[in-house]
Coordinates of C-alpha atoms in Angstrom, one line a residue:
M1 CA 54.8 -19.1 6.9
N2 CA 53.4 -22.0 8.7
Y3 CA 49.4 -22.2 8.4
S4 CA 49.4 -25.7 10.1
K5 CA 48.8 -25.2 13.7
L6 CA 46.5 -22.1 13.3
S7 CA 42.7 -22.9 14.2
S8 CA 39.7 -22.0 11.7
S9 CA 38.5 -19.5 13.5
S10 CA 42.2 -17.6 12.9
Y11 CA 42.3 -18.8 9.4
K12 CA 38.9 -17.1 9.7
S13 CA 40.0 -13.7 11.2
L14 CA 43.5 -14.2 9.1
L15 CA 41.5 -14.2 5.6
S16 CA 39.0 -11.4 6.9
D17 CA 42.0 -8.8 8.0
H18 CA 43.7 -9.1 4.1
L19 CA 40.5 -9.3 2.9
Q20 CA 39.0 -5.7 4.2
N21 CA 42.2 -4.3 2.9
Q22 CA 41.7 -5.4 -0.7
R23 CA 44.6 -7.5 0.0
V24 CA 43.0 -10.5 -2.5
D25 CA 46.6 -12.0 -3.3
E26 CA 47.8 -12.1 -0.2
A27 CA 44.1 -13.7 1.1
R28 CA 44.6 -16.4 -1.5
T29 CA 48.1 -17.0 0.0
V30 CA 47.1 -17.7 3.0
F31 CA 43.8 -19.7 1.9
D32 CA 46.4 -21.5 -0.1
G33 CA 48.4 -22.9 3.3
I34 CA 45.3 -23.8 5.0
P35 CA 45.6 -28.2 5.0
S36 CA 41.9 -28.5 4.7
P37 CA 40.2 -25.6 4.3
D38 CA 35.9 -26.0 5.6
V39 CA 33.3 -24.8 3.8
N40 CA 33.3 -21.3 5.0
L41 CA 36.5 -20.8 4.3
Y42 CA 36.1 -21.9 0.7
T43 CA 33.0 -19.0 0.4
I44 CA 34.8 -16.6 2.1
M45 CA 37.4 -16.5 -0.2
M46 CA 35.2 -17.2 -3.2
T47 CA 32.8 -14.0 -2.3
C48 CA 36.0 -12.0 -2.3
Y49 CA 37.1 -12.7 -5.8
A50 CA 33.3 -11.8 -7.0
R51 CA 33.3 -8.8 -5.1
N52 CA 36.3 -8.0 -6.9
L53 CA 35.1 -8.2 -10.2
R54 CA 37.4 -11.7 -10.4
L55 CA 34.6 -14.3 -11.4
D56 CA 36.9 -16.8 -12.9
D57 CA 39.3 -17.2 -10.2
A58 CA 36.1 -17.9 -8.4
L59 CA 34.8 -20.2 -11.0
K60 CA 38.0 -22.3 -10.8
L61 CA 38.4 -22.2 -7.2
F62 CA 34.6 -23.2 -6.8
D63 CA 35.2 -26.2 -9.0
K64 CA 38.4 -27.2 -6.7
M65 CA 36.2 -27.1 -3.9
P66 CA 35.7 -30.6 -3.0
M67 CA 31.9 -32.1 -3.7
R68 CA 31.9 -33.6 -0.7
V69 CA 32.9 -30.3 1.1
R70 CA 30.6 -28.0 -1.0
D71 CA 26.6 -27.0 0.3
T72 CA 24.0 -25.5 0.0
V73 CA 25.6 -22.1 1.0
S74 CA 28.4 -22.6 -1.3
W75 CA 26.7 -22.8 -4.3
N76 CA 24.4 -20.0 -3.8
S77 CA 27.5 -17.5 -3.0
M78 CA 28.6 -18.9 -6.6
M79 CA 25.8 -18.1 -7.9
K80 CA 25.4 -14.7 -6.3
G81 CA 29.3 -14.0 -7.8
C82 CA 28.4 -14.3 -11.1
L83 CA 25.1 -12.2 -10.6
D84 CA 27.4 -9.6 -8.7
C85 CA 29.9 -9.7 -11.8
G86 CA 27.2 -9.7 -14.4
D87 CA 27.2 -13.6 -15.7
L88 CA 23.0 -14.1 -15.6
C89 CA 24.2 -17.5 -18.0
K90 CA 27.1 -19.1 -15.9
A91 CA 24.3 -18.2 -12.6
K92 CA 21.5 -19.9 -14.5
K93 CA 24.2 -23.2 -15.4
L94 CA 25.2 -23.5 -11.8
F95 CA 21.1 -22.7 -10.4
D96 CA 20.9 -25.7 -13.5
E97 CA 23.5 -28.1 -12.0
M98 CA 22.6 -27.7 -8.0
P99 CA 21.8 -31.4 -6.0
E100 CA 20.2 -29.4 -3.7
R101 CA 18.2 -26.0 -3.8
S102 CA 16.5 -23.9 -0.6
V103 CA 14.4 -21.0 -1.1
V104 CA 17.6 -18.8 -0.9
S105 CA 18.4 -20.6 -4.5
W106 CA 15.6 -19.9 -5.6
T107 CA 15.1 -15.8 -4.7
T108 CA 18.7 -15.5 -5.1
M109 CA 17.8 -16.8 -9.2
I110 CA 14.7 -14.8 -9.6
H111 CA 16.6 -11.2 -8.8
G112 CA 19.0 -12.2 -11.0
F113 CA 16.6 -12.4 -13.7
M114 CA 14.9 -8.9 -12.4
Q115 CA 18.2 -7.6 -12.3
F116 CA 18.5 -8.3 -15.6
G117 CA 14.9 -6.8 -16.6
E118 CA 14.5 -10.5 -17.5
V119 CA 10.4 -10.6 -16.1
E120 CA 9.6 -13.1 -17.7
M121 CA 11.9 -15.5 -16.8
A122 CA 11.3 -14.8 -13.5
E123 CA 8.2 -15.1 -13.1
H124 CA 8.3 -18.9 -14.9
L125 CA 10.8 -19.5 -12.4
F126 CA 8.4 -18.3 -9.6
R127 CA 5.6 -20.4 -11.0
E128 CA 8.4 -23.6 -10.8
M129 CA 9.2 -22.4 -7.0
P130 CA 8.2 -25.7 -5.1
T131 CA 7.7 -23.4 -1.7
R132 CA 6.2 -20.2 -2.2
D133 CA 5.2 -18.7 0.8
I134 CA 8.1 -17.3 2.0
V135 CA 7.2 -15.2 4.6
K136 CA 5.6 -18.5 6.5
F137 CA 9.2 -20.3 6.6
G138 CA 10.9 -16.7 7.6
Y139 CA 13.5 -16.5 5.0
C140 CA 13.2 -12.5 5.2
L141 CA 15.2 -11.8 7.7
D142 CA 18.2 -11.3 5.3
K143 CA 17.8 -7.6 3.9
F144 CA 19.1 -8.6 0.1
L145 CA 16.8 -11.2 -0.2
S146 CA 13.5 -8.6 1.3
A147 CA 15.1 -6.4 -1.0
S148 CA 14.7 -8.7 -3.9
L149 CA 11.1 -10.5 -2.9
I150 CA 9.7 -6.8 -2.8
T151 CA 10.9 -5.7 -5.9
F152 CA 10.0 -9.3 -7.7
Y153 CA 6.6 -9.7 -6.2
A154 CA 6.0 -5.7 -6.9
N155 CA 6.6 -6.5 -10.9
C156 CA 4.2 -9.3 -10.7
K157 CA 1.4 -6.9 -9.6
Q158 CA 0.8 -8.5 -6.3
V159 CA 2.1 -5.7 -4.2
E160 CA 0.0 -7.7 -0.9
N161 CA 2.6 -10.1 -1.3
A162 CA 5.7 -7.3 -1.0
C163 CA 4.3 -5.8 2.0
K164 CA 4.4 -9.4 3.7
V165 CA 7.5 -9.4 3.4
F166 CA 8.3 -6.5 4.1
N167 CA 6.0 -6.5 7.6
E168 CA 8.2 -9.5 8.5
R169 CA 10.4 -8.1 10.1
R170 CA 11.4 -3.7 11.4
H171 CA 13.7 -2.9 9.0
K172 CA 16.5 -0.5 9.2
N173 CA 17.4 -0.8 5.9
V174 CA 16.9 1.7 3.0
A175 CA 17.2 -0.5 0.3
V176 CA 14.2 -2.4 1.6
W177 CA 12.2 0.6 2.6
T178 CA 12.7 2.0 -1.2
A179 CA 11.7 -1.7 -2.4
L180 CA 8.2 -1.0 -1.2
V181 CA 7.7 3.3 -2.4
T182 CA 8.9 1.9 -6.0
G183 CA 6.3 -1.1 -5.8
Y184 CA 3.8 1.3 -5.0
A185 CA 4.5 3.5 -7.3
L186 CA 4.3 0.7 -10.2
N187 CA 1.3 0.1 -9.2
C188 CA -0.3 2.5 -9.4
E189 CA -0.7 3.2 -5.6
P190 CA 0.7 6.7 -5.3
E191 CA -0.6 7.6 -1.8
K192 CA 0.2 4.0 -0.3
A193 CA 4.0 4.9 -1.4
L194 CA 4.1 7.9 0.0
K195 CA 3.0 7.1 3.2
V196 CA 5.5 4.3 2.9
F197 CA 8.3 7.2 2.2
R198 CA 7.0 9.3 5.6
D199 CA 7.3 6.0 7.6
M200 CA 10.2 5.2 6.6
M201 CA 11.5 9.0 7.9
A202 CA 9.5 8.8 10.9
S203 CA 11.6 5.8 11.6
G204 CA 15.5 7.9 11.9
V205 CA 16.0 6.2 8.4
L206 CA 17.4 8.3 5.6
P207 CA 16.1 8.2 1.9
N208 CA 18.9 7.7 -0.9
Q209 CA 18.6 9.2 -4.5
S210 CA 16.6 6.1 -5.4
S211 CA 14.2 6.7 -2.6
F212 CA 13.4 10.3 -3.5
T213 CA 13.0 9.3 -7.0
S214 CA 10.4 6.9 -6.4
A215 CA 8.3 9.7 -4.1
L216 CA 8.8 12.5 -6.1
N217 CA 7.3 10.2 -9.4
A218 CA 4.6 8.9 -6.7
C219 CA 3.9 13.1 -6.2
S220 CA 3.9 13.1 -10.3
G221 CA 1.1 10.0 -10.2
L222 CA -1.1 12.4 -7.9
E223 CA -0.3 16.0 -9.3
A224 CA 0.8 16.5 -5.6
L225 CA 2.5 20.2 -6.3
D226 CA 2.8 20.4 -2.4
R227 CA 3.9 17.0 -1.5
G228 CA 6.1 17.2 -3.8
K229 CA 8.2 20.3 -3.0
E230 CA 7.7 19.2 0.5
I231 CA 9.9 16.2 -0.8
H232 CA 12.4 18.8 -2.8
S233 CA 12.8 19.8 0.3
A234 CA 13.8 16.8 2.3
A235 CA 15.9 15.8 -0.6
I236 CA 18.3 19.4 0.4
K237 CA 18.6 19.1 3.3
L238 CA 20.5 15.8 3.1
G239 CA 22.5 17.1 0.2
L240 CA 21.0 15.6 -2.7
G241 CA 18.5 18.4 -4.2
N242 CA 21.6 19.2 -7.1
D243 CA 21.6 14.9 -7.6
S244 CA 21.5 13.4 -11.1
F245 CA 19.1 11.3 -10.1
V246 CA 16.9 13.3 -8.1
G247 CA 17.4 16.7 -9.8
N248 CA 15.6 15.0 -13.2
T249 CA 13.4 13.7 -11.7
L250 CA 12.1 17.0 -9.9
T251 CA 12.3 18.7 -13.9
V252 CA 9.6 15.5 -14.3
M253 CA 7.5 16.6 -11.1
Y254 CA 7.4 20.1 -11.5
S255 CA 6.1 19.9 -15.1
K256 CA 3.8 17.6 -14.6
C257 CA 2.1 19.5 -11.7
G258 CA 1.8 22.3 -13.7
S259 CA 5.1 24.5 -12.1
I260 CA 7.4 24.5 -15.3
N261 CA 9.4 27.5 -14.1
D262 CA 10.0 25.6 -10.4
G263 CA 11.0 22.2 -13.4
I264 CA 13.4 24.3 -15.1
S265 CA 15.2 25.5 -11.6
A266 CA 15.6 22.4 -10.8
F267 CA 17.4 21.8 -14.3
T268 CA 19.7 24.4 -14.0
R269 CA 20.8 23.5 -10.4
T270 CA 21.7 19.6 -11.2
I271 CA 25.0 19.2 -11.6
E272 CA 25.5 16.6 -14.0
K273 CA 23.9 16.9 -16.8
N274 CA 22.7 13.4 -18.6
V275 CA 20.4 12.9 -21.9
V276 CA 17.4 12.2 -19.4
S277 CA 18.4 15.9 -17.6
W278 CA 17.8 17.3 -21.5
N279 CA 15.0 15.8 -22.0
S280 CA 13.2 15.8 -18.8
V281 CA 13.6 20.0 -19.3
I282 CA 13.0 20.3 -23.3
V283 CA 9.6 17.5 -22.9
G284 CA 8.6 20.2 -20.1
C285 CA 8.7 23.0 -22.1
A286 CA 7.5 21.6 -25.1
Q287 CA 4.2 20.6 -23.0
H288 CA 3.6 24.2 -21.4
G289 CA 3.9 25.7 -24.5
Y290 CA 8.0 27.2 -24.5
G291 CA 8.6 26.0 -28.0
M292 CA 11.5 28.8 -28.6
L293 CA 13.4 27.6 -25.2
A294 CA 12.7 24.2 -26.0
L295 CA 14.5 24.2 -29.3
T296 CA 17.2 26.7 -27.1
L297 CA 18.2 24.2 -24.9
F298 CA 18.2 21.5 -28.0
S299 CA 21.2 24.0 -28.9
Q300 CA 22.7 23.9 -26.2
M301 CA 22.7 20.4 -25.6
M302 CA 24.3 19.7 -28.7
R303 CA 27.1 22.3 -27.6
V304 CA 27.9 20.6 -24.2
G305 CA 28.0 17.2 -26.3
I306 CA 25.3 15.3 -25.3
K307 CA 23.8 12.8 -27.8
P308 CA 19.8 12.8 -28.7
D309 CA 17.6 10.0 -28.6
E310 CA 13.8 9.5 -29.5
I311 CA 12.7 11.3 -26.5
T312 CA 14.5 14.4 -27.3
F313 CA 13.1 14.3 -31.6
T314 CA 10.0 13.7 -29.9
G315 CA 10.1 17.1 -27.2
L316 CA 11.1 18.9 -30.6
I317 CA 8.6 18.0 -32.2
S318 CA 5.5 18.2 -29.3
A319 CA 7.8 21.9 -29.1
C320 CA 6.4 23.0 -32.7
S321 CA 3.6 21.4 -32.3
H322 CA 2.5 23.4 -29.3
S323 CA 3.7 26.9 -30.5
G324 CA 2.9 26.8 -34.2
M325 CA 6.1 26.2 -35.9
L326 CA 5.0 24.2 -39.0
Q327 CA 8.9 24.5 -40.8
K328 CA 10.9 24.3 -38.0
G329 CA 9.2 21.0 -37.1
R330 CA 9.3 19.9 -41.1
S331 CA 13.4 20.1 -40.7
F332 CA 13.6 18.7 -37.7
F333 CA 11.7 15.5 -38.8
K334 CA 13.5 15.6 -41.9
Y335 CA 17.2 15.4 -39.9
F336 CA 16.2 13.1 -37.9
S337 CA 15.2 10.6 -40.9
Q338 CA 17.0 11.1 -42.8
G339 CA 20.2 11.3 -40.0
K340 CA 20.0 7.9 -39.1
I341 CA 20.9 8.6 -35.7
F342 CA 18.1 6.2 -34.0
E343 CA 15.0 4.7 -35.8
V344 CA 12.2 6.7 -36.7
K345 CA 8.9 4.9 -34.6
Q346 CA 5.2 5.4 -34.4
E347 CA 4.8 7.9 -32.1
H348 CA 7.7 10.3 -33.5
Y349 CA 5.0 10.5 -36.8
V350 CA 2.4 11.5 -34.6
C351 CA 3.6 14.2 -33.2
M352 CA 4.6 15.2 -36.6
I353 CA 1.0 14.4 -38.0
D354 CA -0.3 16.5 -34.9
L355 CA 1.8 20.0 -36.3
L356 CA 0.4 19.4 -39.3
G357 CA -3.0 19.1 -38.1
R358 CA -3.0 21.7 -35.3
C359 CA -1.2 23.9 -39.1
G360 CA -4.3 22.8 -41.1
K361 CA -2.1 21.1 -43.4
L362 CA -4.0 18.1 -43.5
E363 CA -3.5 16.7 -47.3
E364 CA 0.1 16.9 -46.2
A365 CA -0.7 14.9 -43.2
E366 CA -2.6 12.2 -44.7
E367 CA -0.3 11.9 -48.0
L368 CA 2.9 11.7 -44.6
V369 CA 0.8 8.8 -42.5
R370 CA -0.3 6.7 -46.3
N371 CA 4.1 7.1 -47.1
M372 CA 5.5 5.8 -43.7
P373 CA 7.9 3.7 -43.8
L374 CA 5.9 1.4 -41.6
E375 CA 2.3 -0.2 -41.1
A376 CA 0.8 3.1 -39.3
N377 CA -0.6 2.3 -36.4
S378 CA -4.2 3.2 -34.5
M379 CA -2.0 6.2 -33.0
V380 CA -1.3 7.8 -35.6
W381 CA -5.1 7.8 -37.9
L382 CA -5.8 9.1 -34.3
A383 CA -3.6 11.6 -34.7
L384 CA -5.1 12.6 -37.8
L385 CA -8.4 12.2 -37.4
G386 CA -7.8 14.8 -34.3
A387 CA -6.8 17.5 -36.8
C388 CA -9.6 16.4 -39.3
R389 CA -11.5 17.9 -35.8
L390 CA -9.4 20.7 -35.1
H391 CA -10.3 21.6 -39.1
S392 CA -13.8 20.3 -39.7
N393 CA -12.6 18.5 -42.2
L394 CA -15.8 16.0 -42.6
D395 CA -14.4 13.9 -46.3
V396 CA -11.1 13.7 -44.7
A397 CA -12.6 11.8 -41.5
E398 CA -14.4 9.6 -42.6
R399 CA -12.0 7.8 -44.8
V400 CA -9.5 7.9 -41.9
V401 CA -12.0 6.0 -39.3
E402 CA -11.9 3.3 -41.7
H403 CA -8.4 2.7 -40.8
I404 CA -9.6 2.6 -37.5
F405 CA -11.8 0.4 -37.3
D406 CA -9.7 -2.2 -39.1
L407 CA -7.5 -2.2 -37.0
D408 CA -9.3 -1.5 -33.3
P409 CA -13.0 -1.6 -34.1
H410 CA -13.6 -0.6 -30.2
C411 CA -12.0 2.2 -30.4
S412 CA -14.0 4.8 -28.6
A413 CA -11.6 8.0 -28.9
A414 CA -11.9 7.6 -32.8
Y415 CA -16.5 7.0 -32.3
V416 CA -15.9 9.8 -30.2
L417 CA -14.1 12.2 -32.5
L418 CA -16.4 11.5 -35.9
S419 CA -19.8 12.4 -33.4
N420 CA -18.5 15.5 -32.7
I421 CA -17.4 16.3 -36.0
Y422 CA -20.6 15.5 -37.3
A423 CA -22.2 17.4 -34.5
S424 CA -19.9 20.6 -35.9
A425 CA -21.6 20.2 -39.3
N426 CA -25.1 19.8 -37.9
R427 CA -25.2 16.2 -38.9
W428 CA -27.8 15.2 -36.1
S429 CA -28.6 11.5 -37.5
D430 CA -25.3 10.9 -37.8
V431 CA -24.5 11.8 -34.6
S432 CA -27.6 9.5 -34.1
R433 CA -26.2 6.7 -35.7
V434 CA -22.7 6.8 -34.2
R435 CA -24.0 6.4 -31.0
G436 CA -26.1 4.1 -31.7
M437 CA -23.4 1.6 -32.7
M438 CA -21.7 3.1 -29.6
K439 CA -24.3 1.7 -27.5
R440 CA -25.0 -2.1 -29.2
K441 CA -21.4 -2.6 -28.6
G442 CA -21.0 -1.9 -25.8
I443 CA -17.8 1.0 -25.9
V444 CA -18.5 3.8 -23.2
K445 CA -17.2 7.4 -23.5
Q446 CA -14.7 8.6 -21.1
P447 CA -15.7 11.3 -19.3
G448 CA -14.2 14.3 -19.5
S449 CA -13.0 15.8 -16.0
S450 CA -10.8 18.2 -14.1
W451 CA -10.0 18.8 -10.9
V452 CA -7.8 20.6 -8.3
T453 CA -5.5 19.2 -5.3
L454 CA -5.7 21.2 -2.5
K455 CA -4.3 20.4 1.0
G456 CA -3.1 16.6 0.1
L457 CA -6.4 16.3 -1.6
R458 CA -8.1 15.8 -4.6
H459 CA -11.5 17.7 -6.0
E460 CA -12.6 16.4 -9.2
F461 CA -15.6 17.4 -11.3
L462 CA -16.9 16.0 -13.8
S463 CA -19.5 18.4 -16.5
G464 CA -22.7 19.2 -14.6
D465 CA -21.6 17.8 -11.3
R466 CA -23.2 19.0 -8.4
S467 CA -22.2 16.3 -6.0
H468 CA -19.4 17.8 -4.3
P469 CA -20.1 19.5 -1.1
L470 CA -20.0 23.1 -1.9
S471 CA -21.4 22.9 -5.2
E472 CA -23.7 25.9 -4.2
T473 CA -20.8 27.9 -3.4
I474 CA -19.9 26.7 -6.5
Y475 CA -22.5 27.9 -8.8
R476 CA -23.3 31.3 -7.3
K477 CA -19.6 31.8 -8.0
L478 CA -20.0 30.5 -11.4
D479 CA -22.9 32.9 -11.5
W480 CA -20.6 35.4 -11.3
L481 CA -18.2 34.6 -13.0
G482 CA -20.9 34.5 -15.7
V483 CA -22.1 38.1 -15.0
K484 CA -19.0 38.8 -15.6
L485 CA -17.7 37.9 -18.3
K486 CA -21.2 39.1 -20.6
E487 CA -20.3 42.8 -19.1
Y488 CA -16.6 42.2 -20.6
G489 CA -18.1 41.3 -23.6
Y490 CA -17.8 37.1 -23.8
V491 CA -20.0 35.4 -25.9
P492 CA -20.4 31.6 -25.6
D493 CA -19.5 29.6 -28.8
Q494 CA -22.2 27.3 -28.8
Q495 CA -20.9 25.5 -31.2
F496 CA -18.8 23.5 -29.2
A497 CA -22.0 22.3 -27.1
L498 CA -22.8 18.7 -29.3
H499 CA -26.0 18.7 -28.7
D500 CA -29.6 19.0 -30.6
V501 CA -30.5 21.3 -28.4
E502 CA -32.2 24.5 -28.0
A503 CA -29.5 27.8 -27.9
E504 CA -30.5 29.0 -24.2
Q505 CA -29.3 25.0 -22.9
K506 CA -26.6 25.2 -24.9
E507 CA -25.3 28.1 -22.9
E508 CA -26.2 26.5 -20.0
M509 CA -24.2 23.1 -20.9
L510 CA -21.2 25.3 -21.6
S511 CA -21.5 27.0 -18.5
S512 CA -21.2 24.1 -16.1
H513 CA -18.6 22.6 -18.3
S514 CA -15.2 20.7 -15.5
E515 CA -12.9 23.1 -16.0
R516 CA -15.5 26.0 -15.0
L517 CA -16.6 24.1 -11.8
A518 CA -12.5 23.0 -11.0
I519 CA -11.6 27.0 -11.6
A520 CA -14.4 28.2 -9.6
F521 CA -14.2 25.9 -6.6
A522 CA -10.6 27.1 -6.2
L523 CA -11.5 31.2 -6.2
V524 CA -13.6 30.1 -3.7
S525 CA -11.3 28.1 -1.7
T526 CA -8.3 29.4 -1.7
A527 CA -6.6 32.8 -0.7
D528 CA -6.5 35.8 -2.9
G529 CA -3.4 36.1 -5.1
S530 CA -2.6 32.4 -4.7
T531 CA -1.7 29.7 -7.7
I532 CA -4.7 27.8 -9.0
T533 CA -3.6 24.3 -10.8
V534 CA -6.3 23.2 -12.9
M535 CA -5.6 19.8 -14.4
K536 CA -7.4 17.4 -16.9
N537 CA -7.5 14.2 -18.3
L538 CA -8.5 14.6 -21.6
R539 CA -7.0 16.7 -24.5
G540 CA -7.9 20.2 -25.1
S541 CA -9.7 21.4 -28.1
K542 CA -10.7 24.9 -29.3
L543 CA -13.5 25.3 -27.0
D544 CA -10.4 25.6 -24.2
K545 CA -8.5 28.5 -25.9
A546 CA -11.6 30.3 -27.4
K547 CA -13.0 30.0 -24.5
K548 CA -9.6 30.8 -22.2
E549 CA -8.3 33.5 -23.8
K550 CA -12.0 35.8 -23.3
E551 CA -12.3 34.9 -19.5
S552 CA -8.6 35.6 -19.2
K553 CA -9.4 39.1 -20.0
G554 CA -10.2 42.5 -17.4
T555 CA -11.7 41.5 -14.0
L556 CA -10.3 38.0 -13.7
R557 CA -6.9 38.8 -14.8
Q558 CA -6.0 41.7 -12.1
Q559 CA -8.4 39.5 -9.5
H560 CA -6.9 36.3 -10.3
S561 CA -3.4 37.6 -11.4
C562 CA -1.9 34.1 -10.0
I563 CA -4.0 31.6 -12.1
K564 CA -1.9 29.6 -14.7
D565 CA -2.8 28.3 -17.9
H566 CA -1.2 24.3 -18.1
K567 CA -0.6 21.2 -20.0
D568 CA 0.1 17.8 -18.3
A569 CA 2.3 15.4 -19.1
T570 CA 0.1 13.9 -21.9
E571 CA -0.8 17.0 -23.3
K572 CA -4.4 17.9 -21.9
K573 CA -4.9 22.1 -21.9
L574 CA -7.1 23.9 -19.7
S575 CA -7.9 26.6 -18.2
I576 CA -7.6 30.7 -17.9
E577 CA -4.1 31.7 -18.8
V578 CA -1.9 34.3 -16.4
L579 CA 1.6 32.9 -15.8
R580 CA 3.2 34.8 -13.2
K581 CA 6.3 36.7 -14.1
K582 CA 9.1 36.3 -12.8
K583 CA 11.5 39.3 -12.2
T584 CA 16.0 38.5 -12.7
N585 CA 18.3 40.5 -12.7
W586 CA 20.7 39.1 -15.4
S587 CA 22.0 41.4 -18.8
N588 CA 19.5 42.2 -21.0
A589 CA 21.6 41.2 -24.2
M590 CA 21.5 37.6 -24.8
A591 CA 24.3 35.3 -24.2
R592 CA 26.4 33.6 -26.8
Y593 CA 24.5 30.4 -26.7
V594 CA 21.1 31.6 -27.6
L595 CA 20.6 30.8 -31.2
I596 CA 18.8 32.9 -32.6
K597 CA 18.3 35.4 -35.0
P598 CA 17.5 39.5 -33.9
S599 CA 14.5 39.4 -36.5
D600 CA 13.1 36.0 -34.4
E601 CA 13.8 37.5 -30.5
T602 CA 10.1 38.7 -30.3
R603 CA 8.7 34.8 -31.0
Y604 CA 10.2 34.3 -27.4
T605 CA 7.4 35.1 -24.3
K606 CA 9.0 36.6 -21.8
S607 CA 10.0 34.3 -19.5
E608 CA 11.2 31.9 -22.0
M609 CA 13.9 34.7 -23.0
E610 CA 14.8 34.9 -19.2
Y611 CA 15.3 31.3 -18.9
S612 CA 17.5 31.3 -21.6
K613 CA 19.6 33.5 -20.7
V614 CA 20.1 32.1 -17.0
I615 CA 20.8 28.3 -18.3
T616 CA 22.5 29.7 -20.9
A617 CA 25.1 31.6 -18.2
E618 CA 25.4 29.0 -15.2
L619 CA 25.6 26.2 -18.8
E620 CA 29.0 29.0 -19.2
C621 CA 30.7 29.0 -15.7
C622 CA 30.2 25.0 -15.1
D623 CA 34.0 24.4 -14.5
D624 CA 33.8 20.3 -16.0
Q625 CA 31.8 22.1 -18.9
K626 CA 32.4 19.5 -21.7
E627 CA 34.3 21.2 -25.4
C628 CA 31.8 22.6 -27.7
S629 CA 31.3 20.3 -30.8
E630 CA 30.9 24.3 -33.4
E631 CA 30.1 21.9 -36.6
L632 CA 27.3 19.9 -34.6
G633 CA 26.3 23.4 -33.1
S634 CA 26.2 25.0 -36.3
R635 CA 24.2 22.2 -37.9
V636 CA 21.7 22.4 -35.1
D637 CA 21.6 26.5 -35.1
K638 CA 20.6 26.4 -38.9
L639 CA 17.9 23.9 -38.3
V640 CA 16.4 26.3 -35.2
T641 CA 17.1 29.3 -36.5
E642 CA 16.5 28.9 -40.0

């Protein structure tokens, strides 16, 4: 066909028709028949090649393009095509060769570096950028550019600039809104992230998987269970409740907010389970003390062909640690250390040392640290020092703290743990010496706090705190609880009041512990029978366990049966334990994937047994379930059941 008599607009229309119907070769035939294609036609054809991942054809056409025809737009289009095809080096080469660069050129290249994880290069290029006030010059009208700039500014900790870019115009594109929600969440401003998410919904912009993921992460940061449930409901209404990305984030969110039952349910409803799905539920079960369930989940994970990674390993050792399964923990550590599946890192040694310490194997833990193939960091030694605190072993503690101070002379946790060990041994002169050292060096101990979130508001308490508006009511409730506890035989263990004061003062200090204040506030602020979740900012101690086991007896168990024991994502314990019972109609017989010996069944809690059967049944009923690897499954069975 002769195209020589057609106008430029006709050529463009003809090319667009072929391209919309994915007829790339036919479009090229039309293009080759054009006598003198202009820059717009060249750009359309190059962009088409790039979108169809035919980068070589796009570059050849760009090289064929006469220099007099090329303009900044064509250079930018070719550079973006390289980035879309995954070739950062060629994009950077084009950027360096450009005779003239616009703001779009700079921001496209910056976005490319961010897209490939080269944050330092992106920051370096941004500093070299001649015109940084992009909003002032009105270049944010393009949704791609807006989203890129918001993401860039957020990653550079410049959230105000990200907000300026967003406010340049009224956006209706979900990518731009999601970029701002994610930016606030990444910069530890979860309240603002949730506000932007609400505004997005109110503006009629429907969230996608990334939007829900960022919003749920913000809920995790706030431990805002109620808000998380609202966003979960919205995801279900939009048909994304069972999406892999959303489901994984829901599992993490519910676990961090103390609702592990809902986290497990979110996991079972996720249709396409990947390694992140399994890791999320295994780590969640580990943190909540569902040790045997975590190991059973690992067995099922291996049987459906999902390869474990470093996070899986951390979750398994943590599960063994929180459930006192020393031999299983040793077996897993040996299996992964010798299996060469991945490199064993410092955090894995921290978990293993924590397990040995909880089980009273201090000598073995110290030997493990000294025989590590890599140099132990301060976190490894701190784990060992924490074990010394647990078992009041002063000799090992004094050796360990020397290593910590060599690595980090201003480690406040080491000073506090050492001071507490001296206090438990009634060596008050040494306690004063350590506290004096902290004061001279300007080292400040992080105060322990506990908090309850009600109706979206966080109510935080310190030990002996009287700043809350309901303080009088809270302390009256505490006094009432104290009387009831003593009636049922509770006696405070004063060894945990680490101050050289009289016994009466020690008891008073223990009675106004931050957890007690948070629990008392929740009891006077919520209806009878409602669930109370108390969060802590510091790792729990024996005080938590000993005190709460006694407090959970008698009248409190009857009157407040929904108060829950919870450990958050950083493995920190909290308050009164009464786990809510969940009824199920599943068969009492163990399903064939629950890989434990009959003699070990008693190690499961009732909830663990129920959820094992639920998860197993759902896996067996899944139509697209992968073929089981019996050999690998048998090896894992041996680890779990030995």
